[in-house]
Amino acid sequence: MAEKISTDAPGATGSNDETAATAEGGAVAGDASSPTVVRRDIQGLRAIAVIAVIVNHVIAWPSGGFAGVDVFFVISGFLITGLLLRDHERSGRISLGRFYARRVRRIVPAALTVIVVTAAVGYFLFNTARSLSTTWDGIFSVLFVSNWHFTAVGTDYFHATDPASPLQHFWSLSVEEQFYVVWPLLMIVVLALAATLVKTPARRRIVLALVMALLVAASFGYALWQTQSAPTAAYFSTFSRAWELGAGALLAIGAPLFARLPTGIRFVLGWGGLIALLASFVLVSDATPFPGPGAALAVGATMLVIVGGIGGRQRYLFVLDNPLSVYVGTLSYSLYLWHFPVLIFATLLMPEQTPTTLAIIFGLTAAISLISYYMIEQPFHRSPLFERQGSGEKRREAWQAWRDKTGAQVILSTVALMVVGVVVGLGSFSVLRDHSPATAPVAAVVADVNPEVQLQADLAAALTATQWPDNLSPSIDDALSQTSNNNPARRCFDVGNTPSFDDCTWGSRDAPQHMYLVGDSTAMAYAPAFKAIAEASGGQWQITTIGLYGCRFTDVLVQNDGDGVMDACGQRKQDVAARIQSDAPQLVVMSNAFALGQTPSRAPLSVASLAASTMAEAAKYNAAGRIVYLSPPPLGAPLGQCYSKVSSPIDCAVNVDATWNDFETAFEAGVTTTGDHVVSSLPFSCSANQCPAFAGTLPTKYDTVHMTVQYSEHVAPAIRWALTAQGLM
């Protein structure tokens, strides 16, 4: 199933608490006492937005379907600002207590249910590390700060490739609630100051509009800057998203003016906005700078549709106004909350994307959302929770009336959803393969022979295993949790100032021969192996392992969005090159990721250009003929996703990827003219072109790229053997 990575999975609340608009069709009209009706066109917008997001997540089409979140942001800013203005113009004040009580009743019950059920099902299905991570995701979501949490995870180099959290879509809920902590307070201050300067409500709106326009401009400018400099952070940031909610707020403030538009103009605006919105879902893609300026088309289109309906019902906009669209829009909050956990769990249990799988995902999402809407979302929305009921007797009567009407619904729905969680969790074990435990055959170990022989036997055995071995050490759960934290050379590849070369050198300082291992995080993953080689060399070799994770050791800068990487990359390469020139070591081993990339200006870099650029960087070392290009292990399966309580080892075995082969071929061709050397990682990573997740009793990687410390140490004899075979040691 497709997801927006990096990243991402974008979210939207889609909550319907503030859907009411005045009979004249505006969120704010002159007569605050006018009877209220539902803005059917806005419900239709919600329907289109939630369908676009869900379908994009499930089948990766339309490419810009994730922009549905931006539709929700504009709608939310419009409706909630209108609600606050009506409150102020009716009573002369904004009741924060009443506003936040409404938000809690609307948002929290359904959201909390999704979080609890998701964490419970994850406990039964996920591996330990992912289950714990999901629980923490839930805690951050409950506190409405999950967007900052996912920003930290997304910009953490060693967690950027982690599988998507089933609660990742809660980031947008956090953005909205953070916005609504600040905006009502700011409105109170601005309206109070405006009342001392101008007399009429209309002019006070002008003052408020000017303040919001400045905020929108500042936020949009910030979004443009941050999208270029730190796209992952920009995607989740409240500061780079506030302009979208503010755009909706501006419409609410100017609603009395828009209500005067002639029907003909409203017709053009409504249809023009709808067509532009649908176009945005097709034109926007993962490659579009987002949210600045990529979200502008969806935001602007949504604004046009909303303006078109302020003066009255848009009956002619039948795509949005029809009963089905209105009904789906009414369910949009529940649909959005449930679709991503359903997608993640269904994909785990049914990895193959088939029509049946898709039908199950869409069907389960709809069914659970209906239960949630009618038995949790609506009953709690109508509850007297946090409402001022006057005397104690009146409060008791209000609660009794609510319990008589909806209490049974809530109890039944809670039981039903918990049963669903337990049944899915426990029932999922039936999909485990009914095979005998893995009995990895051990090939005979012959002393004084190529250590690759035993490694190949272990790798081949792992590919025939039908169940995860019980004797893996560390366990895969532990490997996932440790990542690179126990790598002895971690500090030698960290961001910041260049570390001490002496602190990053292993073996005897009196050793007559010196070797350097340099590169990005793949070199760091090899560092334990080279440390072991140095310490087992009998005082003959000292080996310095230094580089920078996320920083390709190439002549051209390769963009990386990890925190601090680009700031340190250029200087780190210069310092390493200068030190190697000074030390004139007997051997320099370079290892970089075999992955395509782009320059800081986002120009794509091919395999050929990256290989040539690596060799150009090596030429700076003045070590011709003494350079070794050590290939990284081929990309593995996303271990955090493929390894679970309902998977088998074959689910985490992958073929050598084509890009890896292209890089290996490019380096083998390149060294024919430089006199340098290539050492392949295939002998200790893969067997018969397939790469398992473990070999013998050791997990090979802790993510798709990096070897575990233990396996790196384990392959040290094979690396030394390969270097010796080429006369280099």
XYZ file of C-alpha atoms in Angstrom:
729
model
C 0.000 0.000 0.000
C 1.199 3.454 -0.806
C 2.017 6.095 1.723
C 3.544 9.509 1.476
C 6.892 9.109 3.108
C 9.482 11.094 4.502
C 6.901 11.325 5.185
C 4.321 11.408 5.626
C 1.162 10.719 6.025
C -0.854 13.981 6.149
C -3.957 14.293 8.280
C -7.030 16.362 8.803
C -9.539 16.566 11.564
C -12.595 16.981 9.412
C -14.609 17.542 12.577
C -18.124 18.812 12.071
C -18.684 20.762 15.275
C -18.619 24.138 13.595
C -20.419 23.198 10.382
C -23.445 25.348 11.062
C -23.704 28.531 9.051
C -26.382 31.152 9.027
C -29.423 30.753 6.852
C -27.982 33.389 4.563
C -25.147 30.934 3.888
C -22.275 32.700 5.598
C -20.260 31.623 8.550
C -20.784 35.121 9.843
C -23.772 37.215 9.026
C -25.145 40.419 10.315
C -27.940 38.799 12.267
C -26.388 36.534 14.803
C -29.800 35.222 15.811
C -30.628 33.851 12.365
C -31.605 30.192 12.251
C -28.688 27.948 11.386
C -28.389 25.392 8.647
C -25.594 23.104 7.486
C -23.347 24.402 4.734
C -23.908 21.497 2.351
C -21.141 22.631 0.030
C -18.659 22.555 2.894
C -19.744 19.046 3.822
C -19.213 18.147 0.165
C -15.724 19.661 0.304
C -14.989 17.526 3.339
C -16.143 14.450 1.451
C -13.852 15.143 -1.507
C -10.935 15.938 0.796
C -11.205 12.803 2.924
C -11.720 10.555 -0.108
C -8.669 12.076 -1.806
C -6.503 11.532 1.264
C -7.663 7.957 1.881
C -7.341 6.847 -1.739
C -3.922 8.493 -2.012
C -2.702 6.634 1.061
C -4.060 3.287 -0.118
C -3.173 3.250 -3.835
C -0.925 6.322 -4.239
C -3.433 8.025 -6.531
C -4.192 10.805 -7.112
C -0.605 11.870 -6.543
C -1.636 15.014 -4.670
C -4.508 13.503 -2.724
C -2.658 14.250 0.488
C -3.492 17.933 -0.155
C -6.934 17.102 1.199
C -5.506 18.053 4.576
C -5.109 21.602 3.336
C -8.798 21.687 2.438
C -9.611 20.797 6.032
C -7.325 23.478 7.385
C -9.065 26.207 5.353
C -12.537 24.943 6.287
C -11.568 24.780 9.950
C -10.181 28.312 10.010
C -13.305 29.625 8.280
C -15.880 27.898 10.468
C -14.224 28.334 13.831
C -13.386 31.992 13.283
C -16.988 32.515 12.234
C -18.208 30.796 15.374
C -15.998 32.994 17.569
C -17.094 36.174 15.783
C -20.771 35.270 16.164
C -20.173 34.689 19.848
C -18.501 38.098 20.167
C -21.112 40.006 18.190
C -23.950 38.369 20.063
C -22.661 38.830 23.611
C -19.814 41.320 23.290
C -17.296 38.705 24.419
C -15.765 35.388 23.400
C -16.370 32.606 25.887
C -13.190 30.557 25.910
C -14.724 28.051 28.317
C -17.647 27.350 26.015
C -15.366 27.224 22.961
C -12.891 24.733 24.419
C -15.660 22.611 25.934
C -17.147 22.309 22.443
C -13.727 21.352 21.031
C -13.197 18.672 23.678
C -16.624 17.115 23.132
C -16.137 17.087 19.372
C -12.487 16.080 19.065
C -11.374 14.066 22.065
C -13.738 11.060 22.480
C -13.347 9.687 18.954
C -9.634 10.523 18.818
C -8.934 8.902 22.181
C -10.819 5.781 21.108
C -8.721 5.474 17.956
C -5.501 5.958 19.925
C -6.372 3.325 22.548
C -7.611 0.736 20.044
C -4.616 1.310 17.763
C -2.142 0.900 20.612
C -3.939 -2.277 21.749
C -3.959 -3.872 18.305
C -0.358 -2.800 17.768
C 0.590 -4.607 20.966
C -0.673 -7.874 19.485
C 0.622 -7.390 15.944
C 3.765 -5.247 15.972
C 7.241 -6.156 17.078
C 8.147 -4.834 20.512
C 10.001 -1.764 19.300
C 7.232 -0.680 16.945
C 4.547 -1.367 19.544
C 6.352 0.816 22.080
C 6.866 3.507 19.455
C 3.143 3.466 18.646
C 2.300 3.872 22.325
C 4.544 6.936 22.513
C 2.961 8.262 19.323
C -0.388 7.926 21.063
C 0.813 9.862 24.105
C 2.078 12.719 21.944
C -1.211 12.662 20.023
C -3.276 12.894 23.202
C -1.211 15.932 24.203
C -1.742 17.511 20.736
C 1.997 17.812 20.060
C 2.424 14.855 17.709
C 3.416 17.114 14.815
C 6.566 18.161 16.689
C 7.194 14.555 17.684
C 6.952 13.368 14.070
C 9.168 16.265 13.007
C 11.850 15.072 15.417
C 11.524 11.487 14.175
C 11.476 12.521 10.524
C 14.606 14.652 10.837
C 16.463 12.082 12.927
C 18.807 10.493 10.410
C 18.602 7.080 12.056
C 14.801 7.048 12.268
C 13.892 8.740 8.998
C 13.258 5.375 7.316
C 11.189 3.919 10.153
C 7.828 2.518 9.025
C 4.897 4.898 9.182
C 3.144 5.097 12.513
C -0.540 4.100 12.428
C -1.125 7.358 14.320
C 0.993 9.589 12.084
C -2.079 11.298 10.636
C -2.792 12.803 14.063
C -0.180 15.465 13.331
C -2.802 17.663 11.678
C -5.051 17.495 14.714
C -2.127 18.803 16.738
C -1.577 21.667 14.284
C -5.223 22.723 14.515
C -5.446 22.548 18.285
C -2.205 24.511 18.695
C -3.613 27.150 16.336
C -6.795 27.327 18.400
C -4.886 27.790 21.622
C -3.483 31.047 20.215
C -6.051 32.406 17.763
C -9.052 32.873 20.116
C -6.810 34.659 22.626
C -5.418 36.886 19.902
C -8.940 37.644 18.688
C -9.969 38.732 22.167
C -6.993 41.080 22.428
C -7.379 42.525 18.919
C -11.140 43.020 19.205
C -10.718 44.669 22.608
C -8.112 47.071 21.243
C -10.194 47.687 18.125
C -13.181 48.616 20.307
C -11.147 51.491 21.757
C -10.190 52.744 18.291
C -13.288 52.227 16.158
C -16.964 52.195 16.975
C -18.656 49.813 14.550
C -18.345 45.987 14.371
C -17.591 46.267 10.647
C -14.503 48.371 11.275
C -13.388 46.082 14.051
C -13.480 43.282 11.495
C -11.176 45.330 9.296
C -8.652 45.611 12.126
C -8.918 41.879 12.769
C -8.512 41.165 9.062
C -5.341 43.256 8.898
C -3.829 41.353 11.817
C -4.723 37.991 10.277
C -3.429 39.067 6.851
C -0.061 39.868 8.419
C -0.007 36.468 10.126
C -0.933 34.692 6.900
C 1.793 36.512 4.982
C 4.391 35.755 7.656
C 3.412 32.094 7.877
C 3.392 31.658 4.097
C 6.808 33.288 3.832
C 8.100 31.007 6.550
C 6.623 28.005 4.737
C 8.432 28.981 1.527
C 11.738 29.265 3.371
C 11.402 26.148 5.510
C 10.156 23.975 2.656
C 13.412 24.677 0.855
C 15.683 24.377 3.880
C 13.988 21.619 5.912
C 11.061 20.059 4.004
C 10.241 17.403 6.607
C 10.014 19.953 9.401
C 8.004 22.289 7.159
C 5.475 19.587 6.413
C 4.574 19.083 10.082
C 5.188 22.578 11.430
C 2.381 24.663 12.877
C 4.242 27.806 11.800
C 4.402 26.719 8.149
C 0.744 25.590 8.181
C -0.882 28.469 10.085
C -1.389 30.463 6.883
C -3.846 27.823 5.643
C -6.051 28.114 8.721
C -5.577 31.879 8.578
C -6.785 31.956 4.967
C -10.059 30.440 6.105
C -10.228 32.879 8.999
C -9.913 35.806 6.578
C -12.948 34.533 4.672
C -14.972 34.398 7.882
C -13.959 37.929 8.798
C -14.925 39.231 5.362
C -18.113 37.148 5.077
C -20.560 40.114 5.179
C -18.800 41.583 2.151
C -18.736 38.271 0.237
C -22.421 37.708 0.983
C -23.260 40.582 -1.411
C -21.771 38.851 -4.450
C -24.256 38.240 -7.305
C -25.371 34.670 -7.951
C -23.581 34.581 -11.304
C -20.228 35.381 -9.757
C -20.818 32.882 -6.960
C -21.570 30.243 -9.615
C -18.247 30.908 -11.332
C -16.344 30.950 -8.054
C -17.903 27.689 -6.852
C -17.290 25.707 -10.018
C -13.922 27.327 -10.659
C -12.786 26.469 -7.159
C -13.988 22.879 -7.418
C -12.229 22.324 -10.745
C -9.026 23.896 -9.407
C -9.209 21.722 -6.291
C -9.560 18.519 -8.299
C -6.694 19.678 -10.516
C -4.499 20.224 -7.460
C -4.943 16.576 -6.472
C -3.522 15.560 -9.850
C -0.876 18.241 -10.353
C 0.708 18.059 -6.900
C 3.041 15.152 -6.178
C 5.717 14.069 -3.700
C 8.194 16.113 -5.734
C 6.216 19.343 -5.246
C 7.690 21.709 -2.628
C 5.127 21.401 0.145
C 3.458 23.188 1.873
C 5.154 26.289 0.467
C 4.110 26.918 -2.238
C 2.660 23.484 -3.096
C -0.430 23.831 -0.900
C -1.404 27.191 -2.396
C -3.498 25.732 -5.223
C -5.619 23.557 -2.936
C -5.952 26.369 -0.388
C -6.957 28.940 -2.993
C -9.413 26.564 -4.647
C -11.070 25.783 -1.309
C -11.375 29.480 -0.577
C -13.194 30.038 -3.883
C -15.725 27.311 -3.138
C -16.360 28.667 0.356
C -16.807 32.236 -0.893
C -19.216 30.980 -3.541
C -21.492 29.628 -0.818
C -21.418 32.530 1.624
C -24.319 34.336 -0.084
C -26.603 31.305 -0.154
C -26.843 27.625 -0.957
C -24.909 26.482 -4.048
C -27.601 24.192 -5.451
C -25.936 24.309 -8.844
C -22.759 22.814 -7.363
C -24.364 19.381 -7.335
C -21.048 17.544 -6.978
C -20.806 18.922 -3.449
C -24.445 19.601 -2.644
C -25.890 16.123 -3.242
C -27.020 13.955 -0.284
C -24.250 11.379 -0.690
C -21.462 13.979 -0.610
C -23.059 15.658 2.389
C -23.321 12.341 4.242
C -19.721 11.346 3.533
C -18.634 14.811 4.653
C -20.530 14.297 7.889
C -18.546 11.102 8.472
C -15.232 12.654 7.416
C -13.750 12.983 10.902
C -14.316 9.332 11.775
C -13.244 8.209 8.304
C -10.007 10.101 8.614
C -9.244 8.943 12.135
C -9.732 5.257 11.350
C -8.432 4.872 7.806
C -4.712 4.986 8.557
C -4.653 2.427 11.396
C -6.816 0.138 9.237
C -4.406 0.598 6.316
C -1.278 -0.086 8.392
C -2.679 -3.193 10.099
C -4.239 -4.576 6.917
C -0.978 -4.093 5.032
C 0.871 -5.943 7.779
C -1.499 -8.907 7.609
C -1.991 -8.851 3.832
C 1.165 -7.424 2.243
C 0.096 -8.153 -1.327
C -1.982 -5.396 -2.909
C -4.908 -7.169 -4.536
C -8.493 -6.097 -5.282
C -9.608 -8.158 -2.299
C -7.138 -6.427 -0.002
C -8.256 -3.009 -1.201
C -11.910 -3.939 -0.703
C -11.158 -5.069 2.848
C -9.323 -1.838 3.654
C -12.060 0.410 2.286
C -14.818 -1.749 3.781
C -13.288 -1.929 7.247
C -12.619 1.804 7.250
C -16.241 2.539 6.380
C -17.710 0.034 8.848
C -15.596 1.057 11.834
C -16.089 4.743 11.034
C -19.872 4.315 11.014
C -19.771 2.608 14.403
C -17.483 5.307 15.752
C -19.585 8.165 14.387
C -22.977 7.001 15.623
C -21.922 5.446 18.903
C -19.025 7.621 20.081
C -18.564 10.828 18.128
C -22.185 11.993 18.067
C -23.276 10.855 21.557
C -20.380 12.650 23.213
C -20.896 15.704 21.021
C -24.452 15.952 22.351
C -23.420 15.251 25.948
C -23.517 17.915 28.690
C -19.805 17.344 29.326
C -18.183 20.615 30.463
C -21.427 22.534 29.904
C -22.653 24.989 32.507
C -25.898 23.575 33.770
C -26.617 25.932 36.662
C -27.569 24.164 39.890
C -26.465 20.681 40.843
C -29.982 19.390 40.254
C -30.023 20.724 36.692
C -26.657 19.122 35.996
C -27.924 15.769 37.250
C -31.033 16.076 35.104
C -28.965 16.908 32.014
C -26.692 13.933 32.537
C -29.621 11.625 33.232
C -31.331 12.725 30.032
C -28.140 12.118 28.079
C -27.613 8.674 29.633
C -31.206 7.688 28.903
C -30.803 8.703 25.275
C -27.244 7.774 24.373
C -25.560 6.075 27.323
C -26.273 2.581 26.043
C -24.850 3.542 22.656
C -21.585 4.606 24.212
C -21.270 1.442 26.282
C -22.100 -0.814 23.331
C -19.758 1.020 20.990
C -16.884 0.894 23.448
C -17.380 -2.830 23.942
C -17.739 -3.371 20.180
C -14.542 -1.517 19.322
C -12.559 -3.238 22.062
C -13.843 -6.610 20.814
C -12.749 -5.645 17.298
C -9.301 -4.799 18.636
C -8.921 -8.044 20.571
C -10.331 -10.198 17.759
C -8.039 -8.595 15.176
C -5.074 -8.928 17.485
C -5.614 -12.508 18.610
C -7.173 -13.701 15.366
C -4.204 -12.448 13.417
C -2.124 -15.302 14.770
C -4.097 -17.627 12.506
C -2.239 -16.153 9.557
C 1.083 -17.370 10.923
C 2.621 -19.985 8.706
C 2.020 -23.450 10.060
C 5.563 -24.673 9.746
C 8.049 -26.276 12.054
C 10.607 -24.038 13.783
C 13.570 -22.932 11.780
C 16.516 -25.264 11.976
C 19.284 -23.407 10.297
C 21.770 -25.977 9.018
C 25.304 -25.161 10.019
C 27.923 -25.676 7.392
C 31.194 -27.205 8.438
C 33.679 -24.598 9.555
C 37.124 -25.295 8.245
C 39.921 -23.365 9.850
C 42.226 -21.402 7.605
C 39.654 -21.135 4.826
C 37.768 -18.196 3.466
C 35.371 -17.010 6.228
C 32.889 -16.123 3.486
C 32.108 -19.849 3.195
C 30.471 -20.004 6.621
C 28.769 -16.655 6.126
C 27.265 -17.844 2.866
C 26.012 -20.998 4.565
C 24.375 -18.960 7.336
C 22.758 -16.597 4.840
C 21.436 -19.453 2.725
C 20.015 -21.155 5.808
C 18.254 -17.951 6.862
C 16.547 -17.804 3.471
C 15.017 -21.247 4.050
C 13.873 -20.527 7.615
C 10.119 -20.559 8.141
C 10.005 -19.037 11.605
C 12.072 -16.466 13.431
C 14.810 -18.174 15.493
C 14.507 -17.912 19.260
C 18.264 -17.568 19.748
C 18.968 -14.341 17.891
C 21.352 -12.194 19.919
C 20.591 -9.402 20.013
C 16.949 -10.023 19.290
C 15.552 -8.079 16.370
C 13.496 -6.065 18.846
C 16.690 -5.081 20.646
C 18.440 -4.301 17.365
C 15.580 -2.028 16.329
C 15.764 -0.237 19.659
C 19.548 0.098 19.785
C 19.992 1.413 16.212
C 23.481 2.925 16.147
C 23.549 3.994 19.776
C 26.000 1.254 20.774
C 28.315 1.808 17.822
C 31.755 2.568 19.326
C 32.469 5.019 16.489
C 29.157 6.878 16.654
C 30.797 10.071 17.944
C 33.237 9.946 15.014
C 30.383 10.326 12.543
C 28.156 12.714 14.479
C 27.101 16.204 13.372
C 28.844 19.277 14.678
C 32.552 19.998 14.710
C 34.994 17.464 13.324
C 35.884 15.022 16.121
C 39.399 14.210 17.270
C 41.122 11.875 14.819
C 43.046 10.266 17.681
C 39.791 9.445 19.502
C 38.550 7.741 16.336
C 41.626 5.557 15.825
C 41.674 1.885 16.878
C 44.586 -0.474 17.446
C 48.096 0.272 18.600
C 49.330 3.820 18.052
C 52.755 2.263 17.412
C 51.440 0.124 14.556
C 53.621 0.493 11.477
C 50.675 0.596 9.099
C 47.746 2.990 9.056
C 44.345 2.662 7.411
C 41.427 5.107 7.134
C 37.746 4.204 6.835
C 35.750 7.258 5.680
C 32.279 7.961 4.385
C 28.690 8.392 5.466
C 26.647 6.243 7.853
C 27.418 3.080 5.879
C 31.074 3.632 6.788
C 29.963 4.141 10.379
C 28.156 0.793 10.250
C 31.400 -0.818 9.076
C 33.435 0.859 11.853
C 32.992 -1.972 14.411
C 34.388 -4.397 11.830
C 37.461 -2.246 11.209
C 37.929 -1.702 14.933
C 37.966 -5.495 15.317
C 40.434 -5.829 12.419
C 42.792 -3.312 14.030
C 42.618 -4.911 17.471
C 43.223 -8.396 16.036
C 46.154 -7.308 13.837
C 48.816 -8.074 16.409
C 49.885 -4.444 16.603
C 50.407 -4.193 12.854
C 47.529 -1.860 11.955
C 45.960 1.233 13.389
C 42.669 2.184 11.742
C 40.971 5.578 11.873
C 37.210 5.496 11.284
C 35.726 8.926 10.649
C 33.079 10.594 8.516
C 29.583 11.994 8.924
C 26.277 10.198 8.762
C 24.103 11.515 5.956
C 27.115 13.134 4.257
C 28.231 11.377 1.090
C 31.978 11.607 0.661
C 31.666 12.925 -2.865
C 33.113 15.936 -4.586
C 29.628 17.390 -5.003
C 27.324 18.045 -2.043
C 24.427 15.587 -1.886
C 21.346 16.931 -0.134
C 20.339 15.368 3.177
C 17.552 16.705 5.390
C 18.884 15.317 8.663
C 19.386 17.922 11.377
C 22.799 19.557 11.088
C 24.080 17.308 8.306
C 24.407 19.904 5.547
C 25.916 22.436 7.933
C 28.783 20.078 8.798
C 29.219 18.048 5.613
C 31.510 20.291 3.565
C 33.882 21.087 6.410
C 34.041 17.452 7.547
C 35.134 16.294 4.106
C 37.773 19.027 3.932
C 39.175 18.112 7.355
C 39.312 14.408 6.528
C 41.012 15.032 3.181
C 43.622 17.290 4.780
C 44.392 14.748 7.503
C 44.731 11.874 5.042
C 47.078 13.932 2.898
C 49.149 14.669 5.994
C 49.205 11.097 7.339
C 49.754 9.362 3.967
C 48.210 6.074 5.190
C 48.861 2.727 3.522
C 45.158 2.285 2.729
C 41.988 4.393 2.536
C 38.631 2.598 2.504
C 35.635 4.634 1.340
C 32.039 3.543 1.844
C 28.977 5.572 0.905
C 25.311 4.736 0.415
C 24.456 3.218 -2.953
C 21.417 5.437 -3.424
C 20.435 8.124 -5.876
C 20.426 11.695 -4.626
C 20.158 15.342 -5.511
C 22.131 18.504 -5.015
C 21.082 21.131 -2.441
C 19.334 22.908 -5.335
C 17.344 19.686 -5.883
C 19.034 18.799 -9.200
C 19.005 14.989 -9.582
C 22.282 13.045 -9.474
C 22.694 9.837 -11.478
C 24.592 6.690 -10.520
C 27.376 7.586 -12.949
C 27.737 11.132 -11.608
C 27.743 9.978 -7.976
C 30.357 7.299 -8.636
C 32.529 9.767 -10.535
C 32.100 12.339 -7.773
C 33.158 9.793 -5.145
C 36.322 9.078 -7.109
C 36.950 12.805 -7.499
C 36.750 13.168 -3.720
C 39.150 10.240 -3.278
C 41.615 11.887 -5.661
C 42.045 14.664 -3.066
C 43.694 12.147 -0.709
C 46.791 11.763 -2.922
C 46.546 8.001 -2.412
C 46.182 6.643 -5.936
C 46.258 2.851 -6.005
C 45.630 2.736 -2.250
C 41.901 3.545 -2.350
C 39.320 0.806 -1.688
C 35.668 1.361 -2.514
C 33.789 -0.889 -0.083
C 30.208 -1.310 -1.185
C 27.456 -1.065 1.426
C 25.182 -4.065 1.948
C 22.257 -3.963 -0.515
C 19.096 -2.375 0.812
C 17.196 -4.640 3.153
C 13.499 -4.859 3.853
C 11.980 -2.238 6.191
C 12.613 -4.331 9.281
C 10.355 -2.314 11.555
C 7.468 -3.158 9.246
C 8.202 -6.648 7.894
C 9.246 -8.125 11.242
C 6.230 -8.682 13.456
C 4.405 -11.276 15.494
C 2.539 -12.363 12.372
C 5.412 -12.555 9.871
C 8.076 -15.074 8.897
C 11.725 -14.511 7.887
C 10.930 -14.718 4.188
C 8.812 -11.560 4.567
C 12.030 -9.666 5.363
C 14.171 -11.196 2.608
C 14.723 -9.005 -0.451
C 16.535 -9.249 -3.756
C 19.582 -7.154 -4.483
C 18.196 -3.900 -5.874
C 19.024 -2.701 -9.375
C 20.484 0.589 -8.133
C 23.002 -1.283 -5.996
C 24.091 -3.313 -9.026
C 24.445 -0.130 -11.077
C 26.706 1.476 -8.461
C 28.840 -1.648 -8.119
C 29.277 -1.814 -11.893
C 30.178 1.886 -12.052
C 32.905 1.546 -9.423
C 34.315 -1.635 -10.962
C 34.596 0.187 -14.274
C 36.058 3.304 -12.665
C 38.954 1.610 -10.863
C 40.252 0.141 -14.108
C 41.601 3.595 -14.948
C 42.677 4.694 -11.451
C 44.391 1.529 -10.248
C 42.251 1.506 -7.109
C 40.204 -1.381 -5.723
C 36.641 -2.531 -5.104
C 35.460 -4.871 -2.342
C 31.923 -6.181 -2.621
C 29.627 -6.677 0.351
C 27.628 -9.462 -1.306
C 29.655 -12.351 0.171
C 28.615 -11.413 3.702
C 25.208 -9.835 2.951
C 23.307 -11.980 0.467
C 23.075 -15.477 -0.951
C 21.957 -16.239 -4.482
C 21.015 -12.578 -4.923
C 18.691 -12.605 -1.880
C 19.432 -10.817 1.368
C 17.890 -12.105 4.635
C 17.353 -10.213 7.863
C 19.622 -12.465 9.907
C 22.510 -14.891 9.512
C 23.230 -17.576 12.063
C 22.223 -16.044 15.384
C 22.716 -12.403 14.418
C 20.354 -9.830 12.877
C 22.168 -8.362 9.884
C 20.640 -4.857 10.017
C 18.556 -2.676 12.280
C 16.910 -0.832 9.365
C 17.044 -0.985 5.584
C 20.613 0.305 5.353
C 22.802 -0.159 8.414
C 24.353 -3.311 9.827
C 23.975 -4.027 13.515
C 27.141 -3.547 15.532
C 27.262 -7.263 16.293
C 26.988 -8.329 12.669
C 29.556 -5.740 11.610
C 32.011 -7.253 14.089
C 31.060 -10.711 12.862
C 31.998 -9.962 9.222
C 35.387 -8.456 10.103
C 37.289 -11.633 9.114
C 35.541 -11.663 5.728
C 36.489 -8.033 5.060
C 40.091 -8.679 6.049
C 40.112 -11.772 3.836
C 38.889 -9.714 0.856
C 41.517 -7.025 1.422
C 44.263 -9.608 1.840
C 43.176 -11.392 -1.337
C 43.877 -8.174 -3.259
C 47.281 -7.793 -1.639
C 46.220 -4.823 0.430
C 46.863 -6.251 3.939
